[in-house]
Amino acid sequence: MHTPHSSSPPGNGATAAHQGQREGSPAPDPIVIADWKARLEATPEAIRALLDAAVAEAGPALADHFYDRLLADARAARFLTIEQVQQRLKPSLQRWLADLLSARVGDIDALWATQEHVGHVHARIGIPVDLVGRGARVVKQELYARLRALAPDADTALEATVTAGALLDIALESMTSAYARSREIAGQIDGSFRLFSLIQNVSTERERQRALLLGWENALLYTLTGEQAGDPQGLLLSRSEFGLWFLHKGLASFGDSAETREVTALTTRIDQLLLERLPHANDIAARRLLLDEVRELAGQIRSLVLVMFDGIGDLESGRDALTRLLNRRFLPTILRREIALQANTGRQFALLMLDLDHFKDINDTHGHEAGDRALQHVAALLVDNTRGSDYLFRFGGEEFVVVLGSVGRSESLVIAEALRRAIATSPLKLGEGHEVPLTASIGVALQDGHPDYERLLARADAAMYHAKRTGRDRVVEASDGLPVPPGAMLLGG
C-alpha cells in the first residue's frame, strides 16, 4: 500500500502517491540493544548449537502448543482461523523462533525491526496483549523441557534455558514496546476523531439528519395508512438513510455516550415493533396504533440527536485542503471501526481505491491549476454519487478512497461502476468551451472478516493497479491472484 504522510498535500504538484516514503519508526531503544548484544556475545557456541537443535526438532510442536492455547480462548476467534494458523502462522512462528535463537550480534538490527513490525501488526489488529503473553509462556515451557531432554548435562541445560528465556524476553519487550506506542498513537487519533467534524456545517447537517428522520416517518405514515401494510424489511429505521448515517458516522463522531446508546436502543425497538407487529396488523386501526407507538419513539430519537449536535464544540480540522474530503489521518480509525462493526453485527463493508487516469498529462498539458480543478471536480462527483453513510478520502495525489458501509459484493460493485461512469461522463470544463476528459481506474475489495485493515487496503490497491494495467477506465474486484503493485508499502502503525 502506498504510504500516506500525515495529511494530504494542498495541491497536486508533487503528488505521485506511489513515491511516498514509509513513515519513520523510532530509533532502537539503546538499553534493549545493549542487553541483546551482551546476551548474544556471552552465548557459547555449544549453547547456540543446542538451541538450534531444539528449535529444529521441536519447532512444529512448539507452534502447535502456542496456537492450541490461543485458540482455546474465545477472544482469539476474532483474529485467527484454523486455515490461517495451519497455512501461515505456524510456519511463521517457527521461523521467528529459529531467527531469534540462532541470531548473532550482526543480526540485532533486523531482529529489532521484526519485533517492531509484529508489535505494530498486533496493535493494528487489536490482539489482546495477554493472549500473546500466554502463548509466549507456553512456548517457553515446551522449549525448556526440550532443552533439558537434549542437553548432555544439567549445567548445560540450565545455561541453555537461561539464554533462551533471556532472548525471548528481550524480543517480547521490544514487541510490547512497539505495541504500546502504536496503541497510544491510535488512541490519540481516535480521540481526535471524536472531536473532528465529519460535517463541514454542523447546523446544516443537524437539519439534514432531522429531515431524513422525518422523511422516514412520512414514508412509514404513507405505508401504514394505505390499503396494504407492505414489507417491514423495507421500513426498518436501521436501514434508512438516517439509520445508516447514525451507524457509520453518528456513532463514530459522538462516541459512546448515554445519548448514542439510547438512540441505538430506540432504533432497535422500532425495528422490532415493525418486524413483530406489522405482518399481523391486518386492519387500519391496528396499523394506526403501531404508527403512534413508532412515532413516539422516533420523536425521542429526534430530541436525542439534537442534544448530541448541540454538544459539539470546537472541532479539529481533518480535511484535505484542496478537495475538502477527509484526509487519510483518520482512515485507520474508520477501518478499525468498520472491522469491529462487521465482527459484531455481520454487516460487511467495502473499500474502493480510485485513481484518476493520465493525471500527469492534465498537469503537463493544462497546468497544475487545471489539475487541482480536476481533483476538486472528481471529489464533488464522489460526494454526489455516494451515500451519506459512506466515507470519502483523498488518499494522496490523484488517489481517492471510498469506504462503503453495510454493503455486499454486488452492491459495492454497482456503486463502483456508477462512480466510474459518473467520472467518465463528466469532463472537466475549462474556459472558452474547452473540456478535459476524465476517467478513473477503481479497485474494489470487500471485507472478508480478516481483522487487519492493511490487508484490505493492499487488496484494493492491487485491484486498482490491475485496472490501470489492463486498459484503465474500469472497475476490478480484488482477488487473491492479482499481482502486488510495484513499490507497494504498508501504511504503518
XYZ file of N, CA, C and O in Angstrom, residues 167-245:
316
model
N 16.594 -14.313 25.658
C 16.376 -13.887 24.274
C 14.886 -13.704 23.984
O 14.481 -12.744 23.312
N 14.067 -14.622 24.478
C 12.620 -14.487 24.289
C 12.073 -13.263 25.020
O 11.234 -12.528 24.487
N 12.576 -13.016 26.226
C 12.099 -11.861 26.993
C 12.469 -10.548 26.311
O 11.671 -9.602 26.277
N 13.694 -10.460 25.768
C 14.106 -9.234 25.080
C 13.251 -8.997 23.839
O 12.818 -7.874 23.564
N 13.000 -10.068 23.096
C 12.162 -9.930 21.903
C 10.754 -9.482 22.286
O 10.169 -8.589 21.648
N 10.182 -10.085 23.325
C 8.839 -9.714 23.753
C 8.790 -8.291 24.295
O 7.801 -7.569 24.106
N 9.867 -7.870 24.958
C 9.932 -6.490 25.444
C 9.891 -5.507 24.271
O 9.160 -4.512 24.299
N 10.674 -5.792 23.224
C 10.676 -4.929 22.041
C 9.304 -4.928 21.376
O 8.789 -3.882 20.965
N 8.706 -6.102 21.264
C 7.399 -6.230 20.640
C 6.335 -5.467 21.434
O 5.501 -4.747 20.862
N 6.358 -5.611 22.754
C 5.376 -4.950 23.607
C 5.536 -3.439 23.567
O 4.547 -2.694 23.596
N 6.779 -2.967 23.478
C 7.022 -1.532 23.376
C 6.401 -0.970 22.103
O 5.745 0.081 22.120
N 6.603 -1.673 20.985
C 6.006 -1.228 19.719
C 4.485 -1.274 19.802
O 3.790 -0.372 19.301
N 3.956 -2.320 20.422
C 2.509 -2.468 20.592
C 1.947 -1.281 21.380
O 0.945 -0.661 20.979
N 2.601 -0.943 22.488
C 2.104 0.137 23.339
C 2.157 1.478 22.614
O 1.217 2.284 22.692
N 3.252 1.741 21.891
C 3.359 3.006 21.155
C 2.276 3.101 20.092
O 1.660 4.151 19.893
N 2.073 2.010 19.383
C 1.090 2.012 18.300
C -0.319 2.223 18.851
O -1.108 2.990 18.296
N -0.641 1.564 19.955
C -1.966 1.725 20.547
C -2.162 3.134 21.099
O -3.252 3.701 21.021
N -1.107 3.710 21.642
C -1.202 5.070 22.169
C -1.478 6.069 21.053
O -2.345 6.940 21.168
N -0.741 5.916 19.939
C -0.952 6.808 18.797
C -2.361 6.635 18.245
O -3.062 7.608 17.943
N -2.780 5.375 18.100
C -4.127 5.117 17.594
C -5.182 5.710 18.523
O -6.185 6.272 18.065
N -4.950 5.606 19.820
C -5.892 6.173 20.779
C -5.982 7.678 20.672
O -7.063 8.271 20.777
N -4.834 8.330 20.459
C -4.832 9.778 20.296
C -5.592 10.193 19.043
O -6.366 11.152 19.052
N -5.372 9.455 17.959
C -6.063 9.779 16.711
C -7.553 9.511 16.836
O -8.393 10.301 16.375
N -7.901 8.378 17.477
C -9.318 8.084 17.679
C -9.974 9.167 18.532
O -11.119 9.567 18.279
N -9.240 9.642 19.542
C -9.773 10.720 20.371
C -9.975 11.988 19.568
O -10.981 12.696 19.721
N -9.010 12.286 18.700
C -9.158 13.458 17.840
C -10.373 13.304 16.932
O -11.083 14.272 16.659
N -10.588 12.073 16.473
C -11.703 11.850 15.568
C -13.034 12.110 16.255
O -13.995 12.556 15.626
N -13.094 11.847 17.556
C -14.320 12.140 18.285
C -14.633 13.640 18.197
O -15.783 14.062 18.214
N -13.560 14.454 18.180
C -13.738 15.895 18.152
C -13.778 16.450 16.740
O -14.047 17.621 16.525
N -13.480 15.582 15.781
C -13.346 16.054 14.400
C -14.701 16.172 13.716
O -15.568 15.335 13.887
N -14.851 17.229 12.954
C -16.118 17.412 12.258
C -16.147 16.600 10.990
O -15.457 16.909 10.036
N -16.940 15.525 11.012
C -17.241 14.829 9.776
C -18.177 15.695 8.945
O -18.467 15.410 7.802
N -18.635 16.734 9.527
C -19.654 17.580 8.957
C -19.078 18.971 8.797
O -18.621 19.565 9.755
N -19.048 19.526 7.592
C -18.481 20.845 7.378
C -19.323 21.913 8.064
O -18.798 22.883 8.589
N -20.625 21.778 8.051
C -21.511 22.756 8.654
C -22.424 22.025 9.627
O -23.333 21.308 9.221
N -22.166 22.199 10.918
C -22.876 21.430 11.926
C -24.369 21.693 11.883
O -25.186 20.768 11.932
N -24.755 22.967 11.777
C -26.181 23.284 11.786
C -26.883 22.711 10.562
O -28.013 22.204 10.657
N -26.196 22.764 9.409
C -26.782 22.199 8.197
C -26.953 20.699 8.318
O -27.989 20.133 7.945
N -25.938 20.024 8.861
C -26.018 18.567 8.995
C -27.084 18.170 10.007
O -27.787 17.168 9.828
N -27.207 18.965 11.061
C -28.249 18.674 12.050
C -29.631 18.717 11.396
O -30.460 17.829 11.603
N -29.859 19.741 10.581
C -31.150 19.856 9.908
C -31.323 18.754 8.863
O -32.443 18.272 8.641
N -30.229 18.376 8.217
C -30.315 17.315 7.217
C -30.736 15.999 7.860
O -31.610 15.284 7.348
N -30.124 15.651 8.989
C -30.478 14.395 9.650
C -31.888 14.459 10.233
O -32.612 13.463 10.225
N -32.271 15.626 10.708
C -33.643 15.791 11.192
C -34.634 15.577 10.045
O -35.663 14.906 10.209
N -34.303 16.115 8.875
C -35.180 15.956 7.717
C -35.232 14.501 7.259
O -36.295 14.000 6.862
N -34.091 13.807 7.308
C -34.075 12.400 6.908
C -34.937 11.563 7.838
O -35.656 10.651 7.399
N -34.872 11.851 9.136
C -35.686 11.103 10.089
C -37.169 11.386 9.861
O -38.006 10.468 9.889
N -37.506 12.653 9.595
C -38.887 12.997 9.307
C -39.350 12.369 7.990
O -40.497 11.934 7.859
N -38.436 12.325 7.017
C -38.774 11.688 5.752
C -39.087 10.213 5.926
O -40.014 9.670 5.296
N -38.309 9.545 6.792
C -38.590 8.128 7.076
C -39.958 7.986 7.741
O -40.733 7.087 7.407
N -40.251 8.892 8.679
C -41.561 8.835 9.345
C -42.692 9.030 8.349
O -43.729 8.351 8.415
N -42.534 9.978 7.433
C -43.584 10.235 6.452
C -43.790 9.025 5.540
O -44.923 8.689 5.180
N -42.670 8.384 5.149
C -42.787 7.184 4.313
C -43.513 6.082 5.072
O -44.343 5.336 4.511
N -43.213 5.965 6.361
C -43.889 4.968 7.197
C -45.376 5.296 7.317
O -46.233 4.399 7.237
N -45.686 6.576 7.506
C -47.081 7.012 7.611
C -47.847 6.663 6.335
O -48.977 6.130 6.393
N -47.243 6.945 5.205
C -47.890 6.664 3.930
C -48.180 5.167 3.779
O -49.254 4.759 3.329
N -47.194 4.357 4.184
C -47.356 2.905 4.038
C -48.406 2.353 4.987
O -49.268 1.559 4.594
N -48.364 2.785 6.241
C -49.244 2.190 7.253
C -50.686 2.672 7.134
O -51.593 2.040 7.695
N -50.897 3.771 6.456
C -52.273 4.231 6.288
C -52.853 3.833 4.932
O -53.973 4.216 4.588
N -52.073 3.062 4.185
C -52.554 2.608 2.886
C -53.347 1.322 2.992
O -53.592 0.783 4.080
N -53.710 0.843 1.830
C -54.506 -0.389 1.780
C -53.703 -1.596 2.224
O -54.191 -2.489 2.893
N -52.399 -1.635 1.841
C -51.536 -2.781 2.160
C -50.392 -2.304 3.048
O -49.819 -1.245 2.819
N -50.084 -3.104 4.037
C -49.066 -2.697 5.013
C -47.670 -2.689 4.422
O -46.820 -1.901 4.802
N -47.370 -3.566 3.484
C -46.047 -3.603 2.890
C -45.083 -4.506 3.649
O -45.403 -5.058 4.708
N -43.863 -4.630 3.101
C -42.827 -5.484 3.679
C -42.097 -4.718 4.780
O -41.534 -3.654 4.531
N -42.092 -5.230 6.026
C -41.417 -4.492 7.107
C -39.922 -4.310 6.869
O -39.329 -3.344 7.367
N -39.281 -5.199 6.113
C -37.837 -5.067 5.877
C -37.501 -3.739 5.198
O -36.473 -3.134 5.461
N -38.377 -3.283 4.329
C -38.114 -2.029 3.630
C -38.428 -0.804 4.452
O -38.170 0.323 4.003
N -38.979 -0.979 5.657
C -39.357 0.147 6.502
C -38.461 0.300 7.733
O -38.659 1.228 8.520
N -37.501 -0.581 7.914
C -36.682 -0.558 9.131
C -35.896 0.742 9.242
O -35.276 1.199 8.285
N -35.898 1.322 10.416
C -35.172 2.568 10.646
C -33.670 2.370 10.485
O -32.960 3.240 9.983
N -33.167 1.207 10.911
C -31.725 0.954 10.828
C -31.233 0.896 9.389
O -30.043 1.084 9.129
N -32.148 0.634 8.445
C -31.772 0.554 7.034
C -32.073 1.839 6.280
O -31.807 1.924 5.075
N -32.625 2.810 6.955
C -32.937 4.091 6.315
C -31.672 4.919 6.155
O -30.614 4.597 6.699
N -31.781 6.024 5.418
C -30.627 6.926 5.265
C -30.160 7.439 6.618
O -28.963 7.503 6.891
N -31.119 7.792 7.479
C -30.739 8.253 8.814
C -30.072 7.138 9.602
O -29.043 7.348 10.259
N -30.660 5.939 9.568
C -30.111 4.819 10.335
C -28.698 4.469 9.924
O -27.833 4.203 10.777
N -28.430 4.464 8.610
C -27.076 4.168 8.132
C -26.112 5.275 8.523
O -24.969 5.012 8.895
N -26.542 6.521 8.427
C -25.682 7.634 8.851
C -25.318 7.494 10.323
O -24.160 7.655 10.701
